[in-house]
Amino acid sequence: MKALLLVLLTEACLASLVPEKEKDPRYWRNQAQQTLKNALKLQQLNTNVAKNIIMFLGDGMGISTVTAARILKGQMQNKKGEESLLEMDKFPYVALSKTYNTDAQVPDSAGTATAYLCGVKANEGTVGVSAAVTRAQCNTTAGNEVTSILRWAKDAGKSVGIVTTTRVNHATPSAAYAHSANRDWYSDNEMPPEAIQHGCKDIAQQLFYNIPNIEVIMGGGRKYMFPKNTSDVEYQNEDRYRGTRLDGKNLIDIWREKKPKDKNARYVWNRSELFSLNLNEVDFLLGLFEPIDMMYELDRNHQTDPSLTEMVQVAIKILQKNPRGFFLLVEGGRIDHGHHEGKAKQALFEAVEMDRAIGEAGNMTSPEDTLTVVTADHSHVFTFGGYTPRGNPIFGLAPMHSDVDKMPFTSILYGNGPGYKIVAGERENVSAVDYAHADYRAQSAVPLRQETHGGEDVAIFAKGPMAHLLHGVHEQNYIPHVMAYASCIGHNTDHCQSGASHSTAEPLPFLFPLISLLLLQFVF
Ligand SMILES: *[C@@H]1O[C@H](CO)[C@@H](O)[C@H](O)[C@H]1NC(C)=O
Ligand SMILES: *[C@@H]1O[C@H](CO)[C@@H](O)[C@H](O)[C@H]1NC(C)=O
Ligand SMILES: *[C@@H]1O[C@H](CO)[C@@H](O)[C@H](O)[C@H]1NC(C)=O
Ligand SMILES: *[C@@H]1O[C@H](CO)[C@@H](O)[C@H](O)[C@H]1NC(C)=O
Ligand SMILES: *[C@@H]1O[C@H](CO)[C@@H](O)[C@H](O)[C@H]1NC(C)=O
């Protein structure tokens, strides 16, 4: 009886595996024909000048992470998940990015940030400097600085912004404004005395000195801005969150003092204050919501910390006031941290949140004048497999047991990392473990305190003016060259007409009379 019930149940489950509409071949043919129609429309290239550029950088968001985040997002909407679309999936152009650093096959976030922001590949651990700089050797820096697309945009009169879920002086954002032989030089407290003696500056300080008047800066990192031992405004009794600066500077005061007196510059450290601002009247915004990195989205305090989507919304509202447009760098910075900890659920919820921010940015801008690029710096040794059936919970088990140790396994696994676990001489039996918990560490093949990056290519998704230039397998440092070309900033602007409209999209109206004339001549 029990066995029969099991068989019946299994059959019922299998039957519902395939949605009814998908059994009809017309469903798939219609779906493909619609996709074909959309693809044919892409023959009309968007060659407008990109007034605005938005770059979304999912730190550690390899392709396996994108696919798993897509399934998760679908399952959060009570769908099976595989068929659903992320916001980034809707972008018309996709390319691959080769992520290696000049000295590393499997790269880190600093060398890669230099590539996709400054257009030059660099060594692991270095930001905003060429490969002539050796990591952590201050005396190799001078003369080898390279500038970023944020600087090029600023020089062209655009407004610029940085939004991240990590500290604002972390590897990704820092390549936009700093030049440092070591990504770890967050404040002078983290620098060797000899580097300070040789004139190298900590990254937090460079944020406020290098590029004057970045309009929007939001993320974490408060403790690097205050003199050593200053207690944190939000965590007054926690020693690890006290100020770190040995030079005694208060960088928030310095930020404010450097702003033109007739402009409104606002510093906020919590979400309610952020939302009390009248953004029409804010010219410069500095929001530092945590002493170090921001919380994972799943652990976020909704009173004190904004979501990534909310920060993006605020940033665009401020930046959009500039008639010459803007450049905005948005980092989903803790996808990477979730993976390093072996906590796939944290990583994937971070990716889903960044995708929501991509949707919000899409709602607030138009692909007619805004180039949006979504990519990652590098991948992770994160995988999911095990012949899971359609709609299998993304954090669930594979439908089989190991044919060697006879135990079940989760679909999600890591190549290495802290999830490696041996119990009584054997791989842990996960049946009795809460593997869907936010902080569950998925099993890995090799024990490591920190799971590592992966070396395979990552995706580049693009929409808007000149997005079609991202179309193949590219070196990562190609990306900012495309963004700059599209918006007529930086070194290569010969294709941009001077004058008010400076639009390459306009030749048609000029050409039409000419072509008509030629045709008429031909006819008569
Ligand atoms: C640069 O500094 C390193 C130590 O960081 C030292 O070993 C090296 O000799 C220095 N090179 C020069 C040219 O001063
Ligand atoms: C740090 O600050 C606390 C309280 O503000 C004070 O009690 C302590 O003596 C200070 N420590 C140092 C090393 O200055
Ligand atoms: C937010 O910051 C403001 C200004 O410091 C403060 O008055 C307010 O109490 C803070 N709100 C929360 C929820 O922490
Ligand atoms: C974007 O706009 C659509 C339509 O108004 C809405 O359904 C969607 O929730 C918006 N997306 C975000 C992320 O706000
Ligand atoms: C794994 O654990 C489950 C329940 O906790 C148990 O039924 C099963 O026999 C175990 N498998 C092995 C191979 O030990």
PDB file of C-alpha atoms in Angstrom, residues 35-47 92-93 468 508:
ATOM      1  CA  THR A  35      12.503  35.916 -30.326  1.00  0.00           C
ATOM      2  CA  LEU A  36      13.407  35.799 -34.024  1.00  0.00           C
ATOM      3  CA  LYS A  37      11.247  38.851 -34.724  1.00  0.00           C
ATOM      4  CA  ASN A  38      12.993  40.755 -31.948  1.00  0.00           C
ATOM      5  CA  ALA A  39      16.404  39.655 -33.216  1.00  0.00           C
ATOM      6  CA  LEU A  40      15.619  40.872 -36.744  1.00  0.00           C
ATOM      7  CA  LYS A  41      14.743  44.292 -35.332  1.00  0.00           C
ATOM      8  CA  LEU A  42      18.293  44.553 -34.025  1.00  0.00           C
ATOM      9  CA  GLN A  43      19.503  45.151 -37.590  1.00  0.00           C
ATOM     10  CA  GLN A  44      18.570  48.772 -36.965  1.00  0.00           C
ATOM     11  CA  LEU A  45      21.582  49.644 -34.859  1.00  0.00           C
ATOM     12  CA  ASN A  46      21.277  52.213 -32.118  1.00  0.00           C
ATOM     13  CA  THR A  47      24.136  54.571 -32.954  1.00  0.00           C
ATOM     14  CA  PRO A  92      19.737  42.512 -26.538  1.00  0.00           C
ATOM     15  CA  TYR A  93      23.525  42.120 -26.674  1.00  0.00           C
ATOM     16  CA  HIS A 468      26.258  46.118 -30.368  1.00  0.00           C
ATOM     17  CA  LEU A 508      19.755  59.881 -41.834  1.00  0.00           C
TER      18      LEU A 508
END
